[in-house]
Short mmCIF file of C-alpha atoms in Angstrom, two decimals:
data_model
loop_
_atom_site.label_atom_id
_atom_site.label_comp_id
_atom_site.label_asym_id
_atom_site.label_seq_id
_atom_site.Cartn_x
_atom_site.Cartn_y
_atom_site.Cartn_z
CA MET A 1 248.82 217.52 -4.44
CA ASP A 2 246.69 218.58 -7.82
CA GLU A 3 249.31 219.24 -10.47
CA HIS A 4 246.60 221.58 -12.52
CA PRO A 5 248.63 224.90 -12.93
CA THR A 6 245.33 226.89 -11.80
CA THR A 7 246.01 224.85 -8.31
CA ASN A 8 249.75 225.50 -8.38
CA ARG A 9 249.49 229.06 -9.29
CA ASP A 10 246.64 230.26 -6.25
CA GLU A 11 248.96 228.29 -3.98
CA LEU A 12 251.95 230.39 -4.81
CA ILE A 13 249.48 233.55 -4.64
CA ASN A 14 248.91 232.57 -0.80
CA LEU A 15 252.30 231.77 -0.36
CA LEU A 16 253.92 234.98 -1.49
CA GLY A 17 251.20 236.59 0.03
CA ASP A 18 251.65 235.11 3.44
CA VAL A 19 255.32 235.59 3.42
CA SER A 20 255.11 239.27 1.97
CA GLY A 21 252.28 240.40 4.01
CA GLU A 22 251.17 242.14 0.76
CA GLN A 23 248.07 241.51 -1.60
CA PRO A 24 248.79 240.47 -5.29
CA VAL A 25 249.54 243.29 -8.13
CA VAL A 26 249.91 242.43 -11.91
CA TRP A 27 252.78 244.08 -12.89
CA ALA A 28 253.78 244.17 -16.65
CA SER A 29 250.74 242.07 -17.34
CA ARG A 30 252.28 238.98 -16.67
CA ILE A 31 253.78 239.03 -13.49
CA ILE A 32 252.39 238.66 -9.94
CA GLY A 33 253.84 240.91 -7.51
CA PHE A 34 253.79 241.37 -3.80
CA GLY A 35 255.02 244.31 -2.06
CA GLU A 36 257.04 246.97 -4.22
CA VAL A 37 260.14 248.99 -3.27
CA THR A 38 261.47 251.95 -5.52
CA TYR A 39 264.74 252.58 -6.46
CA THR A 40 266.65 255.68 -7.64
CA TYR A 41 270.23 255.22 -9.37
CA GLU A 42 273.08 258.10 -9.10
CA SER A 43 272.22 258.71 -12.88
CA GLY A 44 268.58 259.79 -11.41
CA ARG A 45 266.66 256.88 -13.31
CA SER A 46 264.37 255.48 -11.04
CA GLY A 47 262.00 252.68 -10.78
CA ALA A 48 259.80 250.22 -8.52
CA MET A 49 259.57 246.41 -8.75
CA PRO A 50 257.94 244.11 -6.63
CA VAL A 51 259.36 242.74 -3.36
CA LEU A 52 258.41 239.29 -4.29
CA ALA A 53 256.91 238.15 -7.65
CA PHE A 54 256.27 235.17 -10.10
CA SER A 55 255.35 234.90 -13.23
CA PRO A 56 252.35 231.71 -13.75
CA ALA A 57 252.14 230.04 -17.00
CA ALA A 58 250.74 226.56 -18.34
CA ARG A 59 254.15 224.95 -18.65
CA GLN A 60 255.93 226.20 -15.63
CA HIS A 61 255.83 228.81 -13.02
CA THR A 62 258.70 231.19 -12.60
CA ILE A 63 259.67 232.32 -9.17
CA TYR A 64 261.67 235.45 -9.20
CA LEU A 65 264.53 235.48 -6.18
CA THR A 66 267.81 237.04 -5.17
CA SER A 67 270.13 237.04 -7.89
CA ASP A 68 272.47 233.86 -7.57
CA PHE A 69 270.11 232.49 -5.07
CA ASP A 70 271.45 228.87 -6.15
CA SER A 71 274.82 229.05 -5.10
CA ARG A 72 273.97 231.89 -2.34
CA TRP A 73 271.61 229.63 -0.61
CA ALA A 74 272.87 226.34 -1.97
CA ASP A 75 271.78 224.85 1.64
CA LEU A 76 268.41 225.12 0.83
CA MET A 77 268.34 224.52 -2.95
CA ALA A 78 269.95 220.83 -2.16
CA ARG A 79 266.70 220.12 -0.29
CA LEU A 80 264.03 221.95 -2.45
CA GLY A 81 263.27 219.02 -4.70
CA SER A 82 263.60 219.10 -8.75
CA TYR A 83 263.67 222.69 -10.21
CA ARG A 84 265.72 224.52 -13.14
CA SER A 85 267.02 227.74 -12.36
CA GLY A 86 268.83 231.02 -13.92
CA THR A 87 270.41 233.84 -12.36
CA ALA A 88 267.24 235.22 -10.48
CA CYS A 89 264.52 232.61 -11.60
CA LEU A 90 263.22 229.41 -10.11
CA TYR A 91 261.54 227.41 -12.63
CA LEU A 92 258.86 225.06 -11.47
CA THR A 93 257.22 222.50 -13.73
CA ARG A 94 256.24 219.94 -11.52
CA PHE A 95 255.06 220.88 -7.54
CA GLU A 96 254.95 217.10 -7.02
CA GLY A 97 258.13 216.71 -4.27
CA ILE A 98 258.77 220.44 -4.29
CA ASP A 99 259.36 221.00 -0.38
CA ARG A 100 257.19 223.46 0.48
CA VAL A 101 259.34 224.41 4.01
CA VAL A 102 262.29 225.02 1.85
CA LEU A 103 260.52 227.16 -0.46
CA ARG A 104 258.97 229.12 2.13
CA GLU A 105 262.63 229.61 3.27
CA LEU A 106 263.68 230.91 0.10
CA LEU A 107 261.00 233.38 -0.30
CA GLU A 108 261.81 234.61 3.22
CA ARG A 109 265.28 235.06 2.31
CA THR A 110 264.56 236.71 -0.74
CA ARG A 111 262.09 239.17 1.03
CA ASP A 112 264.62 240.33 3.72
CA HIS A 113 267.44 240.39 1.14
CA THR A 114 265.29 242.61 -1.47
CA LEU A 115 264.13 244.84 1.47
CA ALA A 116 267.92 245.26 2.76
CA GLU A 117 269.52 245.68 -0.70
CA TRP A 118 266.64 248.25 -1.71
CA SER A 119 265.61 250.10 1.77
CA ASP A 120 268.37 252.77 1.17
CA CYS A 121 267.38 253.62 -2.45
CA THR A 122 264.34 255.13 -2.08
#
């Protein structure tokens, strides 16, 4: 696999589009999102967010997943390959060695979790 950042970005666009069934939309000038959920808090504050999203960059791509995905889905993380993570961010600097089947499953689980968690909030 070519490790050029543009190739990796295009692969993620295709993968997230396939998993979500949605077209990419730019959010906040640097996040590529797929699908949308809206929410309203009890306070009345409301907003919208993408169902699936990532932020491309030259050094690394950030994929936004369900909070605490690292511990929530440890079975998948053990098989993914080399990565770094934050609370809801999966950081991939190299796609070489990343298990694409596992990455797809992470995205599918995130999609399902996001839709289930936020479906009652619209």
